Amino acid sequence: MTEVLIKRGVSGLRSVPRSGTPGTYPYEAIKVAKLLRAEDLTVSFEDEKSDREYVTHDAAEFWLPILAFGAGITSNILSGVLVELIKNYLPSRSGSDQQPGVEQPLLHLEVIRGDERIVLDGSVQDVLTAAEQLRDGGPDEPQGLPHA
């Protein structure tokens, strides 16, 4: 059974259709698939390689793919993978290396597990904090971030 399915569409970018051929994915899906595989997860795409189209945008925003996790993946594993994925994908933005006048990038991520759909949109730190709240057994809905 597939543990993680990368679904067509782009989280947080309504202008990209979630249906039709070819299936549209954020360009970041390629790296995300590699990072998930490095975590020993089985990863597949909703569309065959020949039926995929990747979109990219020049902006201070990152659209990570829509990830559907298998039912056997617990909340602890799910949130742990999300935290590591975000940390590995984006460079650290500590106060010491942050340039003045440069906006923090925004991160868009949509995760599906069973009937549960979590949409995390915000600064990298806000999304990391929300994912860590899930891992630490925090509130069902992390504060300050929208859920669908």
Coordinates of C-alpha atoms in Angstrom, one line a residue:
M1 CA 0.0 0.0 0.0
T2 CA 1.2 3.5 -0.8
E3 CA 2.1 5.4 2.4
V4 CA 2.2 8.9 0.8
L5 CA 0.4 9.9 -2.3
I6 CA 1.3 13.2 -3.9
K7 CA -2.0 14.6 -5.3
R8 CA -2.5 16.8 -8.3
G9 CA -3.0 20.5 -7.7
V10 CA -1.2 23.2 -5.7
S11 CA -2.0 23.9 -2.1
G12 CA -2.9 27.6 -1.6
L13 CA -3.0 28.4 -5.3
R14 CA -6.6 28.2 -6.4
S15 CA -5.8 29.2 -10.0
V16 CA -4.1 25.8 -10.6
P17 CA -6.8 23.2 -11.5
R18 CA -6.9 20.0 -9.5
S19 CA -8.4 18.1 -12.5
G20 CA -7.7 17.6 -16.1
T21 CA -4.8 16.2 -18.1
P22 CA -1.9 16.6 -17.6
G23 CA -2.1 16.7 -13.8
T24 CA -0.5 19.9 -12.4
Y25 CA 2.0 19.8 -9.5
P26 CA 4.2 22.4 -7.9
Y27 CA 7.8 22.1 -9.1
E28 CA 8.7 21.5 -5.4
A29 CA 7.0 18.1 -5.5
I30 CA 10.1 16.5 -7.0
K31 CA 12.3 17.5 -4.0
V32 CA 9.5 16.7 -1.5
A33 CA 9.2 13.2 -3.0
K34 CA 12.9 12.6 -2.6
L35 CA 12.9 13.9 1.0
L36 CA 9.9 11.7 1.9
R37 CA 11.7 8.7 0.4
A38 CA 14.8 9.5 2.4
E39 CA 12.5 9.1 5.5
D40 CA 11.8 5.5 4.3
L41 CA 8.3 6.3 3.1
T42 CA 6.8 4.9 0.0
V43 CA 5.8 7.8 -2.3
S44 CA 3.8 7.8 -5.5
F45 CA 2.1 10.5 -7.6
E46 CA -1.5 10.6 -8.5
D47 CA -0.5 10.7 -12.2
E48 CA 2.1 8.8 -14.2
K49 CA 5.3 10.7 -15.0
S50 CA 4.2 11.3 -18.6
D51 CA 0.9 12.8 -17.4
R52 CA 2.4 15.4 -15.0
E53 CA 3.1 19.0 -15.5
Y54 CA 5.1 21.1 -13.0
V55 CA 4.5 24.8 -12.3
T56 CA 6.8 27.2 -10.7
H57 CA 6.4 30.8 -9.5
D58 CA 8.9 33.5 -8.9
A59 CA 7.9 34.7 -5.5
A60 CA 8.7 34.5 -1.8
E61 CA 6.2 31.8 -1.4
F62 CA 6.7 28.0 -1.5
W63 CA 3.8 25.7 -2.6
L64 CA 4.5 22.2 -1.3
P65 CA 2.5 19.4 -2.9
I66 CA -0.7 18.1 -1.6
L67 CA 0.2 15.0 0.5
A68 CA -2.2 12.2 1.3
F69 CA -0.8 9.9 4.0
G70 CA -1.9 6.3 4.4
A71 CA -4.2 5.3 7.2
G72 CA -1.4 3.4 8.9
I73 CA 0.6 6.5 9.6
T74 CA 0.0 7.8 13.1
S75 CA -0.2 11.5 14.0
N76 CA 3.2 11.4 15.6
I77 CA 4.8 10.0 12.5
L78 CA 2.8 12.4 10.3
S79 CA 3.8 15.5 12.3
G80 CA 7.4 14.3 12.7
V81 CA 7.7 13.9 8.9
L82 CA 6.1 17.3 8.3
V83 CA 8.6 19.0 10.7
E84 CA 11.6 17.3 9.1
L85 CA 10.3 17.9 5.6
I86 CA 9.9 21.6 6.2
K87 CA 13.3 21.9 8.0
N88 CA 15.1 20.0 5.2
Y89 CA 13.3 21.8 2.4
L90 CA 13.8 25.4 3.5
P91 CA 16.9 26.9 5.0
S92 CA 16.8 28.1 8.5
R93 CA 15.7 31.7 8.9
S94 CA 17.2 32.6 12.3
G95 CA 17.4 36.2 13.4
S96 CA 21.2 36.2 12.8
D97 CA 21.0 35.4 9.1
Q98 CA 17.8 37.4 8.3
Q99 CA 18.6 40.4 6.2
P100 CA 16.8 43.6 7.2
G101 CA 13.9 44.5 4.8
V102 CA 13.6 41.0 3.4
E103 CA 10.2 39.4 4.0
Q104 CA 9.9 36.0 5.4
P105 CA 8.8 33.5 2.8
L106 CA 5.3 32.0 3.0
L107 CA 4.7 28.3 3.0
H108 CA 1.6 26.5 1.7
L109 CA 1.0 22.9 2.6
E110 CA -2.0 20.7 2.4
V111 CA -2.1 17.3 4.2
I112 CA -4.8 14.6 4.0
R113 CA -5.0 11.6 6.3
G114 CA -8.2 9.7 6.1
D115 CA -11.1 12.1 6.4
E116 CA -8.9 14.7 8.0
R117 CA -7.6 17.6 5.8
I118 CA -5.1 20.1 7.3
V119 CA -4.1 23.2 5.4
L120 CA -1.1 25.1 6.7
D121 CA -0.5 28.5 5.2
G122 CA 1.8 31.1 6.8
S123 CA 5.4 31.9 7.5
V124 CA 7.8 29.0 7.7
Q125 CA 8.1 29.4 11.5
D126 CA 4.3 29.5 11.9
V127 CA 3.9 26.3 9.9
L128 CA 6.7 24.6 11.8
T129 CA 5.1 25.6 15.1
A130 CA 1.8 24.2 14.0
A131 CA 3.3 20.9 12.9
E132 CA 5.2 20.6 16.2
Q133 CA 2.0 21.3 18.1
L134 CA 0.5 18.3 16.3
R135 CA 3.5 16.1 17.2
D136 CA 3.5 17.2 20.8
G137 CA -0.2 16.4 21.3
G138 CA -1.3 20.0 21.2
P139 CA -4.6 21.3 20.1
D140 CA -6.4 19.5 17.3
E141 CA -6.3 22.8 15.3
P142 CA -3.0 24.7 15.7
Q143 CA -3.6 28.3 16.6
G144 CA -3.4 31.0 13.9
L145 CA -3.4 28.8 10.9
P146 CA -6.5 28.0 8.7
H147 CA -7.9 24.5 8.3
A148 CA -10.2 23.2 5.6

